[in-house]
Short mmCIF file of C-alpha atoms and ligand atoms in Angstrom, two decimals:
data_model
loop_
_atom_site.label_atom_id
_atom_site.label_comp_id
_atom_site.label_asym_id
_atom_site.label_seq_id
_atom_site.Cartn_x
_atom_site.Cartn_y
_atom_site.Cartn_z
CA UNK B 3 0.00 0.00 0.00
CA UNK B 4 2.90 1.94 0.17
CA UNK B 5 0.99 5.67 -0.18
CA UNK B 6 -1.97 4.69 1.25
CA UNK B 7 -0.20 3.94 4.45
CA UNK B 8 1.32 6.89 4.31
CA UNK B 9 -1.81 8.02 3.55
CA UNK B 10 -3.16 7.07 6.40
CA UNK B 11 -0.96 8.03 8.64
CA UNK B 12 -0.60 11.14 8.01
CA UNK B 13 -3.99 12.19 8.00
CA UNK B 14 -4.60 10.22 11.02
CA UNK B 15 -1.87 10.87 13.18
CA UNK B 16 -2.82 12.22 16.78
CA UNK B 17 -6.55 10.69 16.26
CA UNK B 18 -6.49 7.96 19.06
CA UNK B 19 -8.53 5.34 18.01
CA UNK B 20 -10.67 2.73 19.87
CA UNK B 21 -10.83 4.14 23.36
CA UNK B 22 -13.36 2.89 26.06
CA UNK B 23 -14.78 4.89 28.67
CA UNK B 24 -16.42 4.12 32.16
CA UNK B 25 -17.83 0.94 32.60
CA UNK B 26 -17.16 -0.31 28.85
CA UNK B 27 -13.64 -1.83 29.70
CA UNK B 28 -15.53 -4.25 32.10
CA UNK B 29 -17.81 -5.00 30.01
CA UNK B 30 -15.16 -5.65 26.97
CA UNK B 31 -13.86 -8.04 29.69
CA UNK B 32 -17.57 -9.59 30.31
CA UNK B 33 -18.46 -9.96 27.19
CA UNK B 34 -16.48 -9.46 23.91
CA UNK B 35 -13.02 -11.60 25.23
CA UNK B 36 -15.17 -14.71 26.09
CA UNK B 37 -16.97 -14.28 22.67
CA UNK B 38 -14.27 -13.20 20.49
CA UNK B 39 -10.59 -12.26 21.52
CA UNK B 40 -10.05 -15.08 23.89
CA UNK B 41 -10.46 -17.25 20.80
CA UNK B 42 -8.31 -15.05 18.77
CA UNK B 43 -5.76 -15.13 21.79
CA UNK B 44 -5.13 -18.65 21.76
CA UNK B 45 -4.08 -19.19 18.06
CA UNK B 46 -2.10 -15.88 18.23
CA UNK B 47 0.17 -17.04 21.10
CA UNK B 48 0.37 -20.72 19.34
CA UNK B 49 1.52 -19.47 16.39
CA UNK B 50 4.06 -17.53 18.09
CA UNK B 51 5.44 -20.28 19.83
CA UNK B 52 6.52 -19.55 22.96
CA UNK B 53 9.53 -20.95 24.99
CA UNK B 54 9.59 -21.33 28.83
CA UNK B 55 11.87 -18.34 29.72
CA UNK B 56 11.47 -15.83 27.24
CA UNK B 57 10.46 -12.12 27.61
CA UNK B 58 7.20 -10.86 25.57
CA UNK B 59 5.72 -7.62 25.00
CA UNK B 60 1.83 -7.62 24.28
CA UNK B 61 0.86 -4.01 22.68
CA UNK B 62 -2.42 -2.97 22.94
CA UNK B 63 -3.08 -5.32 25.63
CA UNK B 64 -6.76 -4.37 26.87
CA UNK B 65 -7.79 -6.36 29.89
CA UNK B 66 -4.99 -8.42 29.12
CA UNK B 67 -6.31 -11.84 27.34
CA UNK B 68 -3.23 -12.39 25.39
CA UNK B 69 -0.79 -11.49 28.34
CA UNK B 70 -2.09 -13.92 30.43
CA UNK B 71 -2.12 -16.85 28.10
CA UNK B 72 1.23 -15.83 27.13
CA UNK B 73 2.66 -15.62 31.00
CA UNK B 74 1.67 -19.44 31.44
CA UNK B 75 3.70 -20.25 28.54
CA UNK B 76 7.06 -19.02 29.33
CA UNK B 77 6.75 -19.84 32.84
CA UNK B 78 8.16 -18.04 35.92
CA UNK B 79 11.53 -17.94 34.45
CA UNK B 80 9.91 -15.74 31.56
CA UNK B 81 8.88 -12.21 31.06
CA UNK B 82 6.10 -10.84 30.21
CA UNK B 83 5.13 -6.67 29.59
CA UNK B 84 1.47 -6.23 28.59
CA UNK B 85 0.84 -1.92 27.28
CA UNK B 86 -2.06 -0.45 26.21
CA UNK B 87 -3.11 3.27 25.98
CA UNK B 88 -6.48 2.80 27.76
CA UNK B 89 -6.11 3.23 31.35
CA UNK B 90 -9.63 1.96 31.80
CA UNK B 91 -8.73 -1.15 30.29
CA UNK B 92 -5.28 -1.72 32.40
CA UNK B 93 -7.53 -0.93 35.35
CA UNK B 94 -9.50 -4.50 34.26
CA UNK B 95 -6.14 -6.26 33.10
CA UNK B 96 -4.33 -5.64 36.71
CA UNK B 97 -7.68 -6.83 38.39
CA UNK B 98 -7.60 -10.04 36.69
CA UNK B 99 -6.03 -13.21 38.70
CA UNK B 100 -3.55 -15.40 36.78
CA UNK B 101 -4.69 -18.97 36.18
CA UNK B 102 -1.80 -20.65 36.17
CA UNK B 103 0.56 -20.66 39.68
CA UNK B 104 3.85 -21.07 37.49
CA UNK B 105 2.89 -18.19 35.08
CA UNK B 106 5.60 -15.29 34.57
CA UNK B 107 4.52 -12.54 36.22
CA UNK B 108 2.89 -9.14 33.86
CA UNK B 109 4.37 -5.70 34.06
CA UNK B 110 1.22 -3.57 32.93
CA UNK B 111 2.30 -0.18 31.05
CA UNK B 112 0.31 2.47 29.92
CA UNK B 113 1.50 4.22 27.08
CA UNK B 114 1.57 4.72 23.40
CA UNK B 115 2.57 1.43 20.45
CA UNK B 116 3.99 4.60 19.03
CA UNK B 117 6.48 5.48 21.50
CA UNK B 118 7.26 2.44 23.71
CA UNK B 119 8.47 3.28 27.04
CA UNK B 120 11.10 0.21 26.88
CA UNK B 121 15.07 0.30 25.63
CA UNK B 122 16.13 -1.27 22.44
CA UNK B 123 16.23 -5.01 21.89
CA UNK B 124 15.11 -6.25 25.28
CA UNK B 125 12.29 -8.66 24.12
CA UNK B 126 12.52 -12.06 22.27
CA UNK B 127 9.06 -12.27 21.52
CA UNK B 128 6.08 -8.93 20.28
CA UNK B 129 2.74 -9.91 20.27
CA UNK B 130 -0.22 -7.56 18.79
CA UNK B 131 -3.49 -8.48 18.81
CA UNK B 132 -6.55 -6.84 16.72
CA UNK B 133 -4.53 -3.76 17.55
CA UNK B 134 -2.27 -2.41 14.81
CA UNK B 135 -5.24 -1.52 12.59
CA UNK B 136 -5.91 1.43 15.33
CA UNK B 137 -3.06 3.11 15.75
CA UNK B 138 -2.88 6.30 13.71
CA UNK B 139 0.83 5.31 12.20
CA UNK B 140 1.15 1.86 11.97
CA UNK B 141 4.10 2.01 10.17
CA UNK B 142 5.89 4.00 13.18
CA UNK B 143 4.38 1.31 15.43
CA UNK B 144 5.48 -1.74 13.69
CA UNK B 145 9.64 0.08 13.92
CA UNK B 146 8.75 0.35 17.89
CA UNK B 147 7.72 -2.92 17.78
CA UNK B 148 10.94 -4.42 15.79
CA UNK B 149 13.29 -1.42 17.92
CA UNK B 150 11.72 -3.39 21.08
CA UNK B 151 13.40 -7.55 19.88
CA UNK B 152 16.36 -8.68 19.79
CA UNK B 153 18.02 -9.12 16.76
CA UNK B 154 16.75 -13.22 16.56
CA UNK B 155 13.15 -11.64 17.79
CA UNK B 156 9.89 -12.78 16.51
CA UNK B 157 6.66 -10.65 16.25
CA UNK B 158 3.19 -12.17 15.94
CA UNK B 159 0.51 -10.12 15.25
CA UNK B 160 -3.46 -10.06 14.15
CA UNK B 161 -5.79 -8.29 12.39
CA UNK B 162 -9.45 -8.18 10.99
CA UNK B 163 -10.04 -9.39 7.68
CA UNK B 164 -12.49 -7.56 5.11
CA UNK B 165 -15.51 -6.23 6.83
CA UNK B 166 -17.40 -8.17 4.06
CA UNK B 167 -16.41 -11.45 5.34
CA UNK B 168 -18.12 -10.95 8.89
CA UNK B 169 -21.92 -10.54 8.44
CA UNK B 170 -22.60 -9.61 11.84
CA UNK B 171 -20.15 -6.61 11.54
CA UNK B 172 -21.05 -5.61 8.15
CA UNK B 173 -24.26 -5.76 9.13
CA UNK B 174 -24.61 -3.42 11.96
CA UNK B 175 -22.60 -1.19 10.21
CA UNK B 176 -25.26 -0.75 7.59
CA UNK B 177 -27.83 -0.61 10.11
CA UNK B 178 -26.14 2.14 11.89
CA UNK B 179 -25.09 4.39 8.36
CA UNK B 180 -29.10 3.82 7.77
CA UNK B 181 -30.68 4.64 11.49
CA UNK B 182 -28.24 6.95 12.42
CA UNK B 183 -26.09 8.98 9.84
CA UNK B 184 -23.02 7.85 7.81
CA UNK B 185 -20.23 8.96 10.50
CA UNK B 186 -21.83 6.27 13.01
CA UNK B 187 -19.96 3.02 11.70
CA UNK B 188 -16.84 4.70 11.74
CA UNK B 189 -15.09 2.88 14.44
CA UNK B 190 -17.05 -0.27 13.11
CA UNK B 191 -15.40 -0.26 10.03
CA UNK B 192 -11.81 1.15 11.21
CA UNK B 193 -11.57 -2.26 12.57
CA UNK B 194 -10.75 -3.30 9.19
CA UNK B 195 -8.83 -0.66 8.12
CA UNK B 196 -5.46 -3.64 7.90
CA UNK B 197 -7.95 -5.96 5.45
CA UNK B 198 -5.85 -6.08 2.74
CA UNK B 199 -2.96 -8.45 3.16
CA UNK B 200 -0.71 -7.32 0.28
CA UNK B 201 -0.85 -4.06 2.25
CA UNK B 202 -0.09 -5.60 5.89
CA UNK B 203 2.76 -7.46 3.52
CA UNK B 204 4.43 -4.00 2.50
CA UNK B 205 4.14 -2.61 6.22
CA UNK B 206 5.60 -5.25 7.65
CA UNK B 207 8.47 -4.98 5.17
CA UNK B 208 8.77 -1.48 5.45
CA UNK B 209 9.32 -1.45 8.96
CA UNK B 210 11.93 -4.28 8.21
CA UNK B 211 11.01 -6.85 9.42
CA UNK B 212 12.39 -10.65 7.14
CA UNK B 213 10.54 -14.01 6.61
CA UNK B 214 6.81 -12.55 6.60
CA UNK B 215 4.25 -15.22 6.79
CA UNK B 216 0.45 -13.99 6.39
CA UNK B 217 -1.99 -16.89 6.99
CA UNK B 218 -6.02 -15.99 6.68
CA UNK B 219 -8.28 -18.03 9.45
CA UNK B 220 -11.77 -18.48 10.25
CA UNK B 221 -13.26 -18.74 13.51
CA UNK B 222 -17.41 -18.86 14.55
CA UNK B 223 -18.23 -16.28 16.87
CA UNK B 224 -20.89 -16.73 19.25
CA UNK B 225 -23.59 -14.89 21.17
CA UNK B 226 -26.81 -15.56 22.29
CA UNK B 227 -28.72 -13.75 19.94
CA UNK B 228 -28.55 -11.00 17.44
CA UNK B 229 -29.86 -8.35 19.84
CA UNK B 230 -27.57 -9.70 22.54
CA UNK B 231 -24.85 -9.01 19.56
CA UNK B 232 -26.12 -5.42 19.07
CA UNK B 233 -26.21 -4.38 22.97
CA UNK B 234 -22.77 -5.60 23.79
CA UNK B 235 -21.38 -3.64 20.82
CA UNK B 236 -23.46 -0.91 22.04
CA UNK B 237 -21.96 -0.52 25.53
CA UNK B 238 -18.52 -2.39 25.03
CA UNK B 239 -16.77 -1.02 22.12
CA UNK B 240 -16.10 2.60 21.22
CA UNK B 241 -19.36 2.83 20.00
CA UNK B 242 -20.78 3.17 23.20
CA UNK B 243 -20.22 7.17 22.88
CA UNK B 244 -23.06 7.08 20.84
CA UNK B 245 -25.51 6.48 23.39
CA UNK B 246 -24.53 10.30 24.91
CA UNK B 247 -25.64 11.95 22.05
CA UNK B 248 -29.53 10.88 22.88
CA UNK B 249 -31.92 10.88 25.21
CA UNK B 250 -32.72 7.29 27.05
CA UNK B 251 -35.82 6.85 25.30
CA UNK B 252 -34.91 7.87 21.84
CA UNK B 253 -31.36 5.34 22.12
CA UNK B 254 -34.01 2.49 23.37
CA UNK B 255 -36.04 3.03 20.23
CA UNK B 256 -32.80 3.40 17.79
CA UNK B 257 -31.28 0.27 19.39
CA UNK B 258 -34.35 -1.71 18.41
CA UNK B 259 -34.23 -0.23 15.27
CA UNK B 260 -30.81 -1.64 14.86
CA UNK B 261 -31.73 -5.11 16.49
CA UNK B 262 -34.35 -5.51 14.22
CA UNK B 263 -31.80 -4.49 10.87
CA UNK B 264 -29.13 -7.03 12.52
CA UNK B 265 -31.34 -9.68 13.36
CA UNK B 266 -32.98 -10.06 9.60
CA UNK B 267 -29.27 -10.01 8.17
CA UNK B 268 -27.67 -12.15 10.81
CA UNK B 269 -31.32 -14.99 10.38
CA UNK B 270 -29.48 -17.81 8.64
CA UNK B 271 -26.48 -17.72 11.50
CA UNK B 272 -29.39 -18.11 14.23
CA UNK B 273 -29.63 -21.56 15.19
CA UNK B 274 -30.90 -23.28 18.70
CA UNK B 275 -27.67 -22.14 20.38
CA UNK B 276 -28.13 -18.79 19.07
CA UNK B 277 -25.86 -16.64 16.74
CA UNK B 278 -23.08 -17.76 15.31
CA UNK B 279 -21.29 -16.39 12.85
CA UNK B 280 -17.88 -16.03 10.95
CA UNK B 281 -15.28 -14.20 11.52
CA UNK B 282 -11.98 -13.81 9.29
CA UNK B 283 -8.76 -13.08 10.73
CA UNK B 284 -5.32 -12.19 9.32
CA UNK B 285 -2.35 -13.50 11.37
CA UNK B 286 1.13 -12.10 10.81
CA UNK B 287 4.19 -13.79 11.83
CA UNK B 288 7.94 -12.14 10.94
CA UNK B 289 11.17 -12.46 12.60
CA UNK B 290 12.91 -8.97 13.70
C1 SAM K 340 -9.86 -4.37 20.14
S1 SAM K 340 -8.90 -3.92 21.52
C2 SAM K 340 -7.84 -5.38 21.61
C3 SAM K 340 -7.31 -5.58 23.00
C4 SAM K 340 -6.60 -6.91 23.27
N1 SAM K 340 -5.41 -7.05 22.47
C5 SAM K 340 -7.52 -8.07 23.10
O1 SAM K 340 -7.26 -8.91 22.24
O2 SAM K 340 -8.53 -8.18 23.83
C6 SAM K 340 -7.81 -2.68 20.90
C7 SAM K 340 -6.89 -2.10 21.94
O3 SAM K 340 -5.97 -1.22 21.31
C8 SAM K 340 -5.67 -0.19 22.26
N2 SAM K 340 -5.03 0.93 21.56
C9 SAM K 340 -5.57 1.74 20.62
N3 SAM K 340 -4.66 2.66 20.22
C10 SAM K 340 -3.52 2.41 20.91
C11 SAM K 340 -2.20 2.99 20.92
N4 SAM K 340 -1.91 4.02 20.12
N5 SAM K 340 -1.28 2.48 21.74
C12 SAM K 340 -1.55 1.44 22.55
N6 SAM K 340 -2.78 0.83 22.59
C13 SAM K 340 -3.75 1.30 21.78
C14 SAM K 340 -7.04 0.14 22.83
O4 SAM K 340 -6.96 0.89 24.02
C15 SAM K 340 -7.61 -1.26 23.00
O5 SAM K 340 -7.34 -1.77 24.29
#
């Protein structure tokens, strides 16, 4: 993509993306890591293969799914750093209890992927998940990222595929362009701003990083219905700032509104144990 990074970057720079306030970061926690990242967590830190012993940074670490998964596999005698810019979310993440006794133990950060607060090559192993595609310069994130590993260093990352190939997304964010105005699926879509893997290809090489291996997975995502879908994203995700610009009773009537858009689309992914539906994600391995 070469200019449209750039591109992007430049008129995006400074725009902090994907922030959570008040009680959304627990609910994130609640509801969208069971349901979606804690799936997306465990084939992240697989593919990264971790050894007992090494030292791990997770960027944009919300409440910490990733961390933790990663902490049990390199042991006590490993390292792990978990950052995020969200202080709301860290809040959750240090709240948390391990599961594992003989887990490394997590240094939480807060702080920009753009500037990370840590020396040069000091980690063997950078994880990233369904983060890069919100930073306003990824390609200034991804040379943090490589700055951050040693010089035999691995990075593992993950992003969204097209918005096209997850109904339940693309579907809501039609339903919100139609009920409430074209800016209101902005943050839906951003998620899958990093789609295009010819694109993630070139970032990755600009920030140069060697061996880049992009593989495209499919996982079903569950919840118990559509309008269970709609609410969570709702109150859990950035667009949960929507509800602010409304008062109660007009919200109630546009969230049923959407719920009723949603749950037409999302009909054939409705079964007995409720919606399920696919989701595509791009995983990026490279070695620093
Ligand atoms: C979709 S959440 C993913 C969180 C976590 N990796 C997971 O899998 O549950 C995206 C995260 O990116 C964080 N984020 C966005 N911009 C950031 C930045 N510039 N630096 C660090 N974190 C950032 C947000 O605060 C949020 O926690």
């Amino acid at each position: 993509m070469g200019s449209d990074t750039n591109d992007r970057s430049d008129t995006s720079r400074n725009l902090e993306q994907w922030q959570l306030d008040g009680s959304a970061p627990a609910l994130y926690q609640r509801y969208l890591v069971p349901a979606v990242t804690a799936l997306w967590a465990a084939d992240l830190v697989d593919r990264a293969a971790l050894q007992a012993g090494e030292g791990v940074l997770d960027v944009a670490c919300g409440t910490g799914v990733v961390a933790r998964i990663a902490a049990e596999r390199v042991g006590a005698s490993g390292r792990v750093a978990a950052l995020d810019l969200n202080s709301g979310m860290l809040t959750v993440a240090r709240s948390l209890p391990m599961v594992a006794n003989a887990s490394a133990v997590i240094a939480w950060y807060e702080g920009s992927a753009l500037a990370l607060p840590f020396p040069d090559a000091v980690f063997d192993v950078v994880l990233c998940q369904l983060g890069l595609q919100f930073f306003p310069d990824c390609p200034l994130a991804l040379r943090e990222m490589r700055r951050g590993l040693t010089s035999r260093g691995r990075i593992a990352l993950n992003v969204f595929g097209p918005i096209e190939h997850n109904p339940a997304t693309h579907a809501l964010s039609v339903a919100l362009d139609s009920h409430i105005g074209p800016d209101a699926s902005r943050a839906k879509r951003a998620e899958h701003a990093l789609s295009d893997t010819e694109d993630l290809r070139k970032l990755m090489a600009g920030a140069g990083f060697h061996t880049v291996i992009i593989e495209t997975a499919t996982k079903l995502v569950r919840f118990p219905s559509p309008s269970d879908y709609v609410r969570i994203q709702l109150t859990a995700t950035p667009l949960a700032t929507l509800a602010a610009t409304y008062d109660a009773a007009t919200w109630e009537r546009l969230i049923e509104a959407l719920v009723t858009d949603v749950g037409a689309v999302l009909m054939p992914y409705v079964g007995e144990e409720g919606l399920a539906f696919p989701q595509e994600v791009h995983s990026v391995l490279a070695t620093s």
